[in-house]
GROMACS .gro file of C-alpha atoms in nm:
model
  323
    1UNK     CA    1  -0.954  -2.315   1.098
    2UNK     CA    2  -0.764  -2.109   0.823
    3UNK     CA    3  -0.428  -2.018   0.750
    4UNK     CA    4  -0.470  -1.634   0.856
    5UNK     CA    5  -0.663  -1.803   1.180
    6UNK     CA    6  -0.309  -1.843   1.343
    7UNK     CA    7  -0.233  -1.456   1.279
    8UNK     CA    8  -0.403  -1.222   1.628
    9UNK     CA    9  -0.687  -1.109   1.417
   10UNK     CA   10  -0.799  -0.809   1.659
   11UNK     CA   11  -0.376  -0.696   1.586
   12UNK     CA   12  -0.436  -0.714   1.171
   13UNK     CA   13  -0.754  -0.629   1.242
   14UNK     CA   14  -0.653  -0.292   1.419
   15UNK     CA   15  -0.382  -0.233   1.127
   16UNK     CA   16  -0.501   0.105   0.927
   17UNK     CA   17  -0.234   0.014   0.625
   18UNK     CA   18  -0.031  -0.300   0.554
   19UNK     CA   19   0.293  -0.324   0.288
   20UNK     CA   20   0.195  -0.576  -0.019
   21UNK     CA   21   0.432  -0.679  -0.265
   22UNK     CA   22   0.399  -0.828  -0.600
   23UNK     CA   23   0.637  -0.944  -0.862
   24UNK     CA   24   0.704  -0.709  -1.170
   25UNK     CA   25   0.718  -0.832  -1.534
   26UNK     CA   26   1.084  -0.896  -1.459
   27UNK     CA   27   1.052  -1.089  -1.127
   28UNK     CA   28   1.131  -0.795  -0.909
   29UNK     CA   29   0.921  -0.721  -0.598
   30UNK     CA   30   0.705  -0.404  -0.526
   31UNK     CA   31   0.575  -0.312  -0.287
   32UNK     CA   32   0.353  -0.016  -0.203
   33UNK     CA   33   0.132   0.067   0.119
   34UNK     CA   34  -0.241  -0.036   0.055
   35UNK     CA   35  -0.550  -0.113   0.303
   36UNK     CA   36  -0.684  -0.458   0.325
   37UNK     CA   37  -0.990  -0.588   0.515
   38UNK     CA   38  -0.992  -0.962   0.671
   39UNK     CA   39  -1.301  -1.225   0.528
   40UNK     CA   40  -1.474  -1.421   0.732
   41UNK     CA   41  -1.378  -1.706   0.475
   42UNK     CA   42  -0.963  -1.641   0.570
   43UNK     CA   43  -0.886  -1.471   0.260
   44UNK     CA   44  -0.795  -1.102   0.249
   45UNK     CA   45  -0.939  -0.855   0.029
   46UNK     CA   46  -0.765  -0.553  -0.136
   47UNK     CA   47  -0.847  -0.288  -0.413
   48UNK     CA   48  -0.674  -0.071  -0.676
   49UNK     CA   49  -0.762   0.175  -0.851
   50UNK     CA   50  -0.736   0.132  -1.284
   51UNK     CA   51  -0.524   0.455  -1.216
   52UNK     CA   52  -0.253   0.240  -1.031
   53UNK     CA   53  -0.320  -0.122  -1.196
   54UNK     CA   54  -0.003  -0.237  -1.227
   55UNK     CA   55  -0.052  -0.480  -0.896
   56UNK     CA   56  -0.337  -0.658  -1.089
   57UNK     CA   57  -0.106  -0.670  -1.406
   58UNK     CA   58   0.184  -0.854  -1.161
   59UNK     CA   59  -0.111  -1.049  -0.979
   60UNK     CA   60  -0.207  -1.208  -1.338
   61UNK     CA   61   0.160  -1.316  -1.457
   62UNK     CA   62   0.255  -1.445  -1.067
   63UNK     CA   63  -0.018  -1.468  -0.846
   64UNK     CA   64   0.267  -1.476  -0.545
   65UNK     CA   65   0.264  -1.170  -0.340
   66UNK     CA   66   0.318  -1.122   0.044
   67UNK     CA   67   0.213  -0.879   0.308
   68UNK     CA   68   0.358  -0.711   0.596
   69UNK     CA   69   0.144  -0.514   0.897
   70UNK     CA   70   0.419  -0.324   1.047
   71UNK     CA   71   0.329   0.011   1.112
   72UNK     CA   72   0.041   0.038   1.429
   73UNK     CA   73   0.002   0.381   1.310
   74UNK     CA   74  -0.380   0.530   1.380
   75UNK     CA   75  -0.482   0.143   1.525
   76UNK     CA   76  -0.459   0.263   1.905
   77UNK     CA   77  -0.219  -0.081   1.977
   78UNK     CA   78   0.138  -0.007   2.159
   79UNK     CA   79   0.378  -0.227   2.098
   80UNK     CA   80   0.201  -0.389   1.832
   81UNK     CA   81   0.340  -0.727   1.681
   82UNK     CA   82   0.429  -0.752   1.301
   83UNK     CA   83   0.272  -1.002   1.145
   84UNK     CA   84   0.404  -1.144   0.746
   85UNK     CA   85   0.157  -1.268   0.547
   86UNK     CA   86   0.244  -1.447   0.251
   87UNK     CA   87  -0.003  -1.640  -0.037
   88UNK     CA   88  -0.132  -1.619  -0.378
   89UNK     CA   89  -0.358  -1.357  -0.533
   90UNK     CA   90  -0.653  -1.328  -0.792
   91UNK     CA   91  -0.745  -1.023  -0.952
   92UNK     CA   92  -1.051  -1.087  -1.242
   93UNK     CA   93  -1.056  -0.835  -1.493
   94UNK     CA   94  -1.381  -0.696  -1.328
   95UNK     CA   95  -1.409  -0.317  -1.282
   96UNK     CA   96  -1.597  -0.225  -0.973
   97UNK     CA   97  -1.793   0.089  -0.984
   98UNK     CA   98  -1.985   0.067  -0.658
   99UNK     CA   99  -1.905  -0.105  -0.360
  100UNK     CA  100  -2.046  -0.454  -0.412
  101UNK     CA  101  -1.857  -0.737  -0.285
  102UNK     CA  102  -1.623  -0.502  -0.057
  103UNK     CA  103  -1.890  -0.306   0.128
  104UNK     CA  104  -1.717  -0.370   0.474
  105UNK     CA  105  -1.399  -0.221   0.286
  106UNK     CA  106  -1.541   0.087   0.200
  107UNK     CA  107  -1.741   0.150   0.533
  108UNK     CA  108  -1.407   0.086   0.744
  109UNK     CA  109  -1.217   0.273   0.477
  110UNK     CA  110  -1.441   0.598   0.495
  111UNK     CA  111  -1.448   0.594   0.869
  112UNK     CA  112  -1.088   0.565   0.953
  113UNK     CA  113  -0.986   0.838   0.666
  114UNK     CA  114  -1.274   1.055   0.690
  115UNK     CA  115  -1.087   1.351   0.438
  116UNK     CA  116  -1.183   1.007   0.149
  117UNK     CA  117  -1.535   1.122   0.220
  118UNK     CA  118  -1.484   1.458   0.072
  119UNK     CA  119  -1.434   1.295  -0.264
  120UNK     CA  120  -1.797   1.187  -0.325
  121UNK     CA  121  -1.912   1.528  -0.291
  122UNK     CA  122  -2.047   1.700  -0.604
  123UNK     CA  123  -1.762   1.956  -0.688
  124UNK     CA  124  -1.509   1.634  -0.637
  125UNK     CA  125  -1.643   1.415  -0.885
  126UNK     CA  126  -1.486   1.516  -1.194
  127UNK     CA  127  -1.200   1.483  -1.105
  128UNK     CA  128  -1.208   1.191  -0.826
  129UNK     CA  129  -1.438   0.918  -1.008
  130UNK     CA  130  -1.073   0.733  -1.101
  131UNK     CA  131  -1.060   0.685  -0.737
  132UNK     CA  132  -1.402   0.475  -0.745
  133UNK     CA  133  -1.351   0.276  -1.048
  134UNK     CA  134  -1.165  -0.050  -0.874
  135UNK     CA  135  -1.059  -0.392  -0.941
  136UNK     CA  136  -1.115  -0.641  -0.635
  137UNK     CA  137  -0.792  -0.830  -0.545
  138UNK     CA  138  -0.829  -1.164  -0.325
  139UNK     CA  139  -0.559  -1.309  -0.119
  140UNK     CA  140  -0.508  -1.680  -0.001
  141UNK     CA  141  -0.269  -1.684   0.279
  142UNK     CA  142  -0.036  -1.969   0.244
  143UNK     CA  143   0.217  -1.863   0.546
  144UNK     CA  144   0.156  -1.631   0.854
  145UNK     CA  145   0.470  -1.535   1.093
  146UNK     CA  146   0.397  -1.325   1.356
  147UNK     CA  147   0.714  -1.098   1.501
  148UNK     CA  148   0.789  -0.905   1.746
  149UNK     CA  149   0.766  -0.521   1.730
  150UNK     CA  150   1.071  -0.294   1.580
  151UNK     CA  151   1.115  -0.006   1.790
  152UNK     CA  152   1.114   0.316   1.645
  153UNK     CA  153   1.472   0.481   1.716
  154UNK     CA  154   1.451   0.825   1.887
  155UNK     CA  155   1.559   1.097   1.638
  156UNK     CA  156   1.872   1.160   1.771
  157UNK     CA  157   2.013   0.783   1.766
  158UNK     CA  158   1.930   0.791   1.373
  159UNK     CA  159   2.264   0.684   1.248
  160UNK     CA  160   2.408   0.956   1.012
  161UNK     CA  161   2.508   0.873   0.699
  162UNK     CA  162   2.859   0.764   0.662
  163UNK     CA  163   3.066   1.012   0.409
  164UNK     CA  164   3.003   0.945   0.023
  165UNK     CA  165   2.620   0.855   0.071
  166UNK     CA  166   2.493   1.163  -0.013
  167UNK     CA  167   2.448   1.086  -0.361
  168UNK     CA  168   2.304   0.716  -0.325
  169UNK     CA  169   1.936   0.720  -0.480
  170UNK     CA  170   1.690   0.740  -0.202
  171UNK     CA  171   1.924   0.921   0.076
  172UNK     CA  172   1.690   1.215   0.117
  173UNK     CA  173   1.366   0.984   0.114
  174UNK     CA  174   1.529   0.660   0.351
  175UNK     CA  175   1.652   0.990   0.594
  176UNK     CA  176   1.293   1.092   0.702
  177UNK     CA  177   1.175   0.802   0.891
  178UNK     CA  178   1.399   0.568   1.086
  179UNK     CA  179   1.260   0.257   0.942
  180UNK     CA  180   1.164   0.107   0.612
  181UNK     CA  181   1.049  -0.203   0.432
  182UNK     CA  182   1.262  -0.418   0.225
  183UNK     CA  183   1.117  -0.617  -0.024
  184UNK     CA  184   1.301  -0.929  -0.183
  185UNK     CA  185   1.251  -1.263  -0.291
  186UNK     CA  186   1.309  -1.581  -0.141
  187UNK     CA  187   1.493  -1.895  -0.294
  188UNK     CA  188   1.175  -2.002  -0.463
  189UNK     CA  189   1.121  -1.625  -0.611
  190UNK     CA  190   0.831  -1.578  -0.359
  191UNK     CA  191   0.834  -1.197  -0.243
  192UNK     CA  192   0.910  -1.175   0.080
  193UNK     CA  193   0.890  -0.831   0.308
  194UNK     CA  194   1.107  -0.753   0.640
  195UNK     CA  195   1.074  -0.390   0.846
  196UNK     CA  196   1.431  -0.287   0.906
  197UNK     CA  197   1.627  -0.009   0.974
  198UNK     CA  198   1.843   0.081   0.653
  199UNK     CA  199   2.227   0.207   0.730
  200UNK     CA  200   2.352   0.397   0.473
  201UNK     CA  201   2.736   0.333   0.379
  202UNK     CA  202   2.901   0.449   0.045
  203UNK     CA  203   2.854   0.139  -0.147
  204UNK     CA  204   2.447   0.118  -0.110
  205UNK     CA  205   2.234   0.047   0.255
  206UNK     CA  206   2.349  -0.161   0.491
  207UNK     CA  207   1.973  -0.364   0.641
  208UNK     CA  208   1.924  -0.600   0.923
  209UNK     CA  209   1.686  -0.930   0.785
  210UNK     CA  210   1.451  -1.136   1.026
  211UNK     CA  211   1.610  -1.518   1.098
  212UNK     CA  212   1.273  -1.577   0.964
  213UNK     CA  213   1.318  -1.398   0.663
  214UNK     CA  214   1.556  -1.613   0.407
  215UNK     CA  215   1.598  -1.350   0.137
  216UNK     CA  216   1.877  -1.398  -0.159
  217UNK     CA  217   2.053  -1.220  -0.377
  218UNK     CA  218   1.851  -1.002  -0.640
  219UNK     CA  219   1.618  -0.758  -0.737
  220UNK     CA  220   1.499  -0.582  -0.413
  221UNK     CA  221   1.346  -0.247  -0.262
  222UNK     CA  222   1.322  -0.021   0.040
  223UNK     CA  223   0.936   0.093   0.108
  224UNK     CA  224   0.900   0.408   0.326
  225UNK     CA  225   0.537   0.537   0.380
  226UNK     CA  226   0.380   0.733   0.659
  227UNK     CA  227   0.013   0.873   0.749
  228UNK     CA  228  -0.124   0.995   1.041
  229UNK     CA  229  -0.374   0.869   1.272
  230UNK     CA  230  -0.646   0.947   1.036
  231UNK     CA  231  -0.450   0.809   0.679
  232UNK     CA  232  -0.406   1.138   0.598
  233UNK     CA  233  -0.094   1.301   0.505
  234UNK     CA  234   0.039   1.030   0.340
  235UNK     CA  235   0.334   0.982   0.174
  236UNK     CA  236   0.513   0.691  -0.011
  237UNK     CA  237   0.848   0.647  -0.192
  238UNK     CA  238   1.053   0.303  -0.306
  239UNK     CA  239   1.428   0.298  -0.357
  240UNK     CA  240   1.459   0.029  -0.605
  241UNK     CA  241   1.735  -0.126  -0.634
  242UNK     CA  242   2.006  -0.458  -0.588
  243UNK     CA  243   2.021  -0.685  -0.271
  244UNK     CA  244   2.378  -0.867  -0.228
  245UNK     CA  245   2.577  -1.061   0.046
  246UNK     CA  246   2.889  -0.885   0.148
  247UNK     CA  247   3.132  -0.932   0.452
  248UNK     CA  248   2.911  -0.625   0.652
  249UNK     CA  249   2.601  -0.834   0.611
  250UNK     CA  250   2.301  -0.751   0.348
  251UNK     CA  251   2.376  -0.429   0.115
  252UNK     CA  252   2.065  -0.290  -0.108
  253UNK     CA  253   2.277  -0.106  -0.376
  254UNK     CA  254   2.021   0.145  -0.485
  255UNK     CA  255   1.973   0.236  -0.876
  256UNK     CA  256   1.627   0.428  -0.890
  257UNK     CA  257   1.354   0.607  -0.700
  258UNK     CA  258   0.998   0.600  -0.742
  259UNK     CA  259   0.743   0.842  -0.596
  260UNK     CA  260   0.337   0.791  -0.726
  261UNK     CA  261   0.255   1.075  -0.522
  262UNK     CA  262   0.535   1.320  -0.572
  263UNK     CA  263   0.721   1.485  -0.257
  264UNK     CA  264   0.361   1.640  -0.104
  265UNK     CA  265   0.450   1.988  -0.342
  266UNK     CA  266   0.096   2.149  -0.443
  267UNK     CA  267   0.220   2.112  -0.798
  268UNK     CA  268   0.234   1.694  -0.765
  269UNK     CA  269  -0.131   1.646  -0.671
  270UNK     CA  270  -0.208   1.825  -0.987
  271UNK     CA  271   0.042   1.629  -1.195
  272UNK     CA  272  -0.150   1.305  -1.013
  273UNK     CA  273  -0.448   1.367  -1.137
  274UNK     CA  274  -0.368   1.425  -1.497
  275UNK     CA  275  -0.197   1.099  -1.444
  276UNK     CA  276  -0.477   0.916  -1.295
  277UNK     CA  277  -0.726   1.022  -1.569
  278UNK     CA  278  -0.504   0.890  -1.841
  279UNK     CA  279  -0.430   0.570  -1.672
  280UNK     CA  280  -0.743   0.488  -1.607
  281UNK     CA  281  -0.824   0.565  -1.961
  282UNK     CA  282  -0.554   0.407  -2.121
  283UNK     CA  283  -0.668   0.108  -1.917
  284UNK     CA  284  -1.026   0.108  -2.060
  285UNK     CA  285  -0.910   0.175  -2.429
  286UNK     CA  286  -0.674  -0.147  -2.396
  287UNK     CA  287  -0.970  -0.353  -2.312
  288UNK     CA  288  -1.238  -0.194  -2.544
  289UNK     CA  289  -1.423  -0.069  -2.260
  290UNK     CA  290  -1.645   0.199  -2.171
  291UNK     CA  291  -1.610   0.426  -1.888
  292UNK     CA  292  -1.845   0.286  -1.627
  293UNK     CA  293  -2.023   0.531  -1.445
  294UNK     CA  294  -1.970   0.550  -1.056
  295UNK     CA  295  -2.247   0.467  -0.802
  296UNK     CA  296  -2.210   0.748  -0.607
  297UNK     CA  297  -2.503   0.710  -0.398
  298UNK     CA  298  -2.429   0.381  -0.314
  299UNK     CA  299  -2.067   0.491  -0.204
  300UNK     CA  300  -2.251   0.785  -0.024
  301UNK     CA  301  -2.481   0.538   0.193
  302UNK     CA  302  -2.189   0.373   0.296
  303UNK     CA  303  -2.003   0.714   0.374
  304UNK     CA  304  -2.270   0.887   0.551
  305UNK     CA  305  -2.193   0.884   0.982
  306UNK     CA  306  -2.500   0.678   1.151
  307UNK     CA  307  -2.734   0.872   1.315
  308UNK     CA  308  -2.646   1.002   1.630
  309UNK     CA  309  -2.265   0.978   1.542
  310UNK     CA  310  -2.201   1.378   1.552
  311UNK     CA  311  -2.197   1.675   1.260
  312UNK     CA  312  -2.199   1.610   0.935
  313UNK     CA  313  -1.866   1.578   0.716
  314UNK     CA  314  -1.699   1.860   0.528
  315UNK     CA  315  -1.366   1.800   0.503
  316UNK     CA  316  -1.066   1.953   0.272
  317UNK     CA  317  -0.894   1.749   0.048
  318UNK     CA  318  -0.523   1.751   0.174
  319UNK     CA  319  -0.389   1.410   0.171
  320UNK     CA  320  -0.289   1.131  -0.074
  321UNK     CA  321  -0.596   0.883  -0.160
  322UNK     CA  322  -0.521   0.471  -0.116
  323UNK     CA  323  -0.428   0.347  -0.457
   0.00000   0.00000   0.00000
């Protein structure tokens, strides 16, 4: 028996995405969306691209980090628990450029977001090999809670914002889905992760926090993210910000917005990939290290549809790739 043995493994199991938090250089949480694949062993495996290291920089000053499978999206499961995850991480200063060690990954990654396929083609590859060259990040489980689903709200129950909030940080990106993610830290520091549904008032967001949940006062954030049932589409944004105790409950006062993949404008994914190229450079160059060269064919065997499974794949390129 292992820790993550007490989770329902065919409900994380089913789970397209999952939220994962780690603590920046100045012990605040982040948290972004990421896919993660179960081990036989109990531990949990992850990846990031060099283009979006900054988990495996966090991961190597605090290996504490937490994870949260709260949105069924695309896994077929109604009503589907949550489940919290939380444990230590390692993150070796490997780069991956084939699938070794993480083949299962990659073959459930390319068949439940079939558009990633598109980027091993030929014409893709000059511009998409960031996207292949990864860094492997292991997670022991420490602590598993299991809850019970959070409702979405039907659009028109969405509480509208009271007067003066139109100007908070984050309004226009906490107004398009009902729900989000807060991320905070515990009374030990630990990062800790809660689905909630954020109210805005004019001093900052009013959230609701799990009995099981013992967040304090500090550095926190509000995750919102959203794919279809294919993990395409996506789209990801973190209000960053101040958690405090007031009278009216828990209030995240906001200060700052941050959004990796811009607002889904054709000008951002072009602005992403400059950015991606240069991190991943400026990555290498820190370390003295040449670019490795991707094993495309290797990535390609684990792409290609088994025989018998239907037409071959020729997708377009229209949503955001998994960090």
């Amino acid at each position: 028996m292992t820790v993550i043995d007490s989770a329902p493994h065919e409900v994380l199991d089913a789970y397209r995405t999952c939220e994962f938090v780690t603590l920046g250089k100045d012990g605040s949480p982040l948290a972004w969306p990421t896919a993660v694949a179960r081990r036989d062993d109990g531990t949990l495996l992850l990846t990031t691209s060099l283009a979006f290291a900054q988990k495996a920089l966090n991961i190597r000053r605090d290996g504490r980090v937490g994870l949260l499978f709260s949105d069924p999206t695309g896994s077929g499961l109604d009503h589907a628990p949550q489940i919290f995850v939380g444990g230590r991480a390692r993150c070796p200063d490997r780069v991956m450029a084939g699938p070794r060690g993480a083949e299962e990954y990659w073959r459930r990654l390319f068949e439940r977001q079939p558009h990633s396929r598109a980027y091993l083609l030929r014409p893709m590859r000059p511009v998409m090999s960031w996207y292949y060259l990864r860094l492997l990040i292991t997670v022991e489980p420490e602590l598993v809670l299991v809850r019970p689903p959070l409702a979405e709200l039907p659009p028109h129950r969405v509480p509208a914002p009271a007067t003066g909030t139109v100007a908070l940080p984050g309004a226009a990106q906490l107004a398009s889905l009902p729900t989000a993610v807060l991320a905070a830290r515990d009374a030990s520091g630990a990062p800790v992760l809660a689905r909630t549904r954020p109210r805005p008032t004019p001093a900052g967001y009013l959230v609701e926090v799990p009995v099981d949940c013992p967040v304090e006062r500090g550095p926190a954030g509000l995750l919102v993210h959203r794919h279809d049932e294919r993990l395409d589409h996506m789209y990801n944004a973190l209000v960053r910000g101040d958690l405090r105790r007031t009278a009216a409950g828990w209030l995240m006062v906001p200060s700052t917005v941050i959004e990796p993949m811009g607002s889904g404008r054709a000008a951002d994914a072009l602005r992403v990939l400059r950015q991606t190229k240069r991190s991943t450079d400026r990555y290498l160059e820190r370390r003295g290290l040449r670019r490795p060269k991707v094993q495309w064919d290797r990535f390609r065997a684990l792409a290609d549809p088994a025989p018998g499974a239907g037409p071959g794949w020729h997708p377009t390129v229209t949503g955001s790739p998994h960090h």
